[in-house]
Amino acid sequence: MKPKITIKIIAKELGVSTSTVSKALRDSHEISIETKERIKAYADYYNYRPNNLALQLRNQKTKVIGIILPKIVHHFFSTVISGIEKVANERGYNIMVCFSNEQQQKEIETINVLTNGSVDGLIVSIAKESLRNKELNHFYNLIENEVPLVLFDRVHNSIECDSVIVDDIGAGYKATKHLINIGCKNIGIITTPEHVTVGLDRLQGYERAIKETGIKIDKNLIINVDEDEDIHSQIHKLFDEKIDAVFAVNEIYAATAIRIAKEKGMKIPEELSVVGFTDGLISKYSSPSITTVVQHGFTMGEQAADLLIDRIENDKKERTPQTKVISSNLKIRESSKS
Amino acid sequence: MKPKITIKIIAKELGVSTSTVSKALRDSHEISIETKERIKAYADYYNYRPNNLALQLRNQKTKVIGIILPKIVHHFFSTVISGIEKVANERGYNIMVCFSNEQQQKEIETINVLTNGSVDGLIVSIAKESLRNKELNHFYNLIENEVPLVLFDRVHNSIECDSVIVDDIGAGYKATKHLINIGCKNIGIITTPEHVTVGLDRLQGYERAIKETGIKIDKNLIINVDEDEDIHSQIHKLFDEKIDAVFAVNEIYAATAIRIAKEKGMKIPEELSVVGFTDGLISKYSSPSITTVVQHGFTMGEQAADLLIDRIENDKKERTPQTKVISSNLKIRESSKS
DNA sequence: TATCAACACGAAAACGTTTTCGTAGCATTT
DNA sequence: AAATGCTACGAAAACGTTTTCGTGTTGATA
């Protein structure tokens, strides 16, 4: 990389001091018009632009937001990034993206690296392993050190910080209610293991909707998918039961259910209605297209970024932590009869 | 954010100079064992970690790679990021991700911001608008200033830098050849406008495969999709022709083609075989699952990162620009008969 | 003519770190 | 007793900015 032109160089070449150059470039009244013009012309000609690192060190702020995600190859997360980036950009920030790969150790290391002065604050969705172990000390430390922090989607209420979440209970309720309304009687649910909060919440919404109809919850209709095992065969078990509808807590489970149903010769939506979660490309482009709970990842990202930047820029006024609940809505497509 | 402990503070508290503290923490032989232990104990107790900004300014390197993508909500690009991040991480770098949103102006601005000292090098996939306008001055400037740069996927051969590309011609050939081999006679292709190189290359591969069979290219079987218009209706026109196979240059075109075929009552793969591009989730989970050219985005990311970091760290020895061609292979699924 | 303000600029500190060089104090050698 | 060599540390510069404060020169005022 070619050395870049600096204020120092300009000062030396023009026979003035660095203070004069700095002031001239910022159009200070302290500098005479002629000098200003001379300096500006020179700077312009050599395409001077101030060095960011120097500014960051001096101003003690980086204008960078750190983002730590469990993974990125996932429609929801990339959508969130997109939302964060939009707001960050508008408010003069850049984003530095890292991944925990769902591993607690990498989450800890990444937090360490980023908080050594590289970023002004963090937006995080917690790794599964950390949630499972309930080992959240690295987050408590952030709070302790007053590092601006916003959690989203995968959060934990023992961590006192701003957060942005989906109304998962409400969403599970809405999805199930929709299936009930179109006349389904035996509704299975495909969800995550219990330590994943989002799956648990969606299940709660499901149970509430079912109970309202007076029907008893049938444990056999609840599948907790363990992602370390074969997904297909786990979901397959649900089809041993008599079902006329499936609520899946993500796109992939939904698509897999549809595939199994087709293999069994079940017609969709005539014999089986399916509702998924996350409005990604699979739901939109598979045939039949899949009715889903749309998760507004973009909005979540925007809100998270706004919360974080507000927090960063109002360091003085200690606001009590806020939780923004993003309500989701149902996008009805071909996989559920209307 | 709480003020962090610095070498200065340690020095003052312990009544020594900053040089002594710095040397002690780096275990220099210049410092007596007792002093070293005293300083280390203190630093440890207060959890001292060196400030990254200061190091970056002093070392004149950031250990950060800038990534500029046209968009992120796209399986291919997020896969590439994933690959870049993996290698970057292994080699001690972080990534700073920005988006051009396909706009030339934002691409220019982003490059400007990142090259003001925030990153050691750039990995970029060029925005459509820049390619269409053939306005690539901002890239020529990077070369001029010897900024380490790696382009991937959307590249341009007038820019003299390392690059990582897919063998799109070969891929188009392979996909078409497969359709010919399974007995298809009238193969349509759904591709992009001509200024998008990848689409053009894939079309070339298609044409080569067709010509090899002795059949003449039928212009009516070539659809150039303009993404500003309605995709569905443009693709629909292809079905006015007599076709028994479709090669689509991306997942979405493929899925759309399948949808239209189904609407028309055509059986897949019996009456129509479909091959897509990009091995994303749609292809995998739609039913029928879609035969695709798998694009190895992860590998591309890894290679790009390795090229860039090599370039950054061997600033002296001027290597001539390299181009890595990642060959793609066909993943045969249900949408093409075997 | 002495005083004072305005003008235009420079010196220096600050941000946090590393590294080169210098040196005080002591012990060893001639 | 003088010269030499270690040991253990400190001063200062460097990275590139911004900003506070000081100051020499000019011109106007009393």
CSV table of C-alpha atoms in Angstrom, one decimal, chain A residues 30 62 95 190 205-206 267-268 288:
chain,number,residue,atom,x,y,z
A,30,GLU,CA,-7.9,31.7,12.9
A,62,THR,CA,-14.5,4.2,16.4
A,95,ILE,CA,-20.2,-2.6,11.0
A,190,ILE,CA,-42.1,-29.4,14.9
A,205,GLY,CA,-48.2,-20.1,21.7
A,206,TYR,CA,-49.2,-23.3,20.0
A,267,LYS,CA,-52.1,-33.7,-0.9
A,268,ILE,CA,-51.2,-30.2,0.3
A,288,PRO,CA,-46.6,-25.3,-3.0
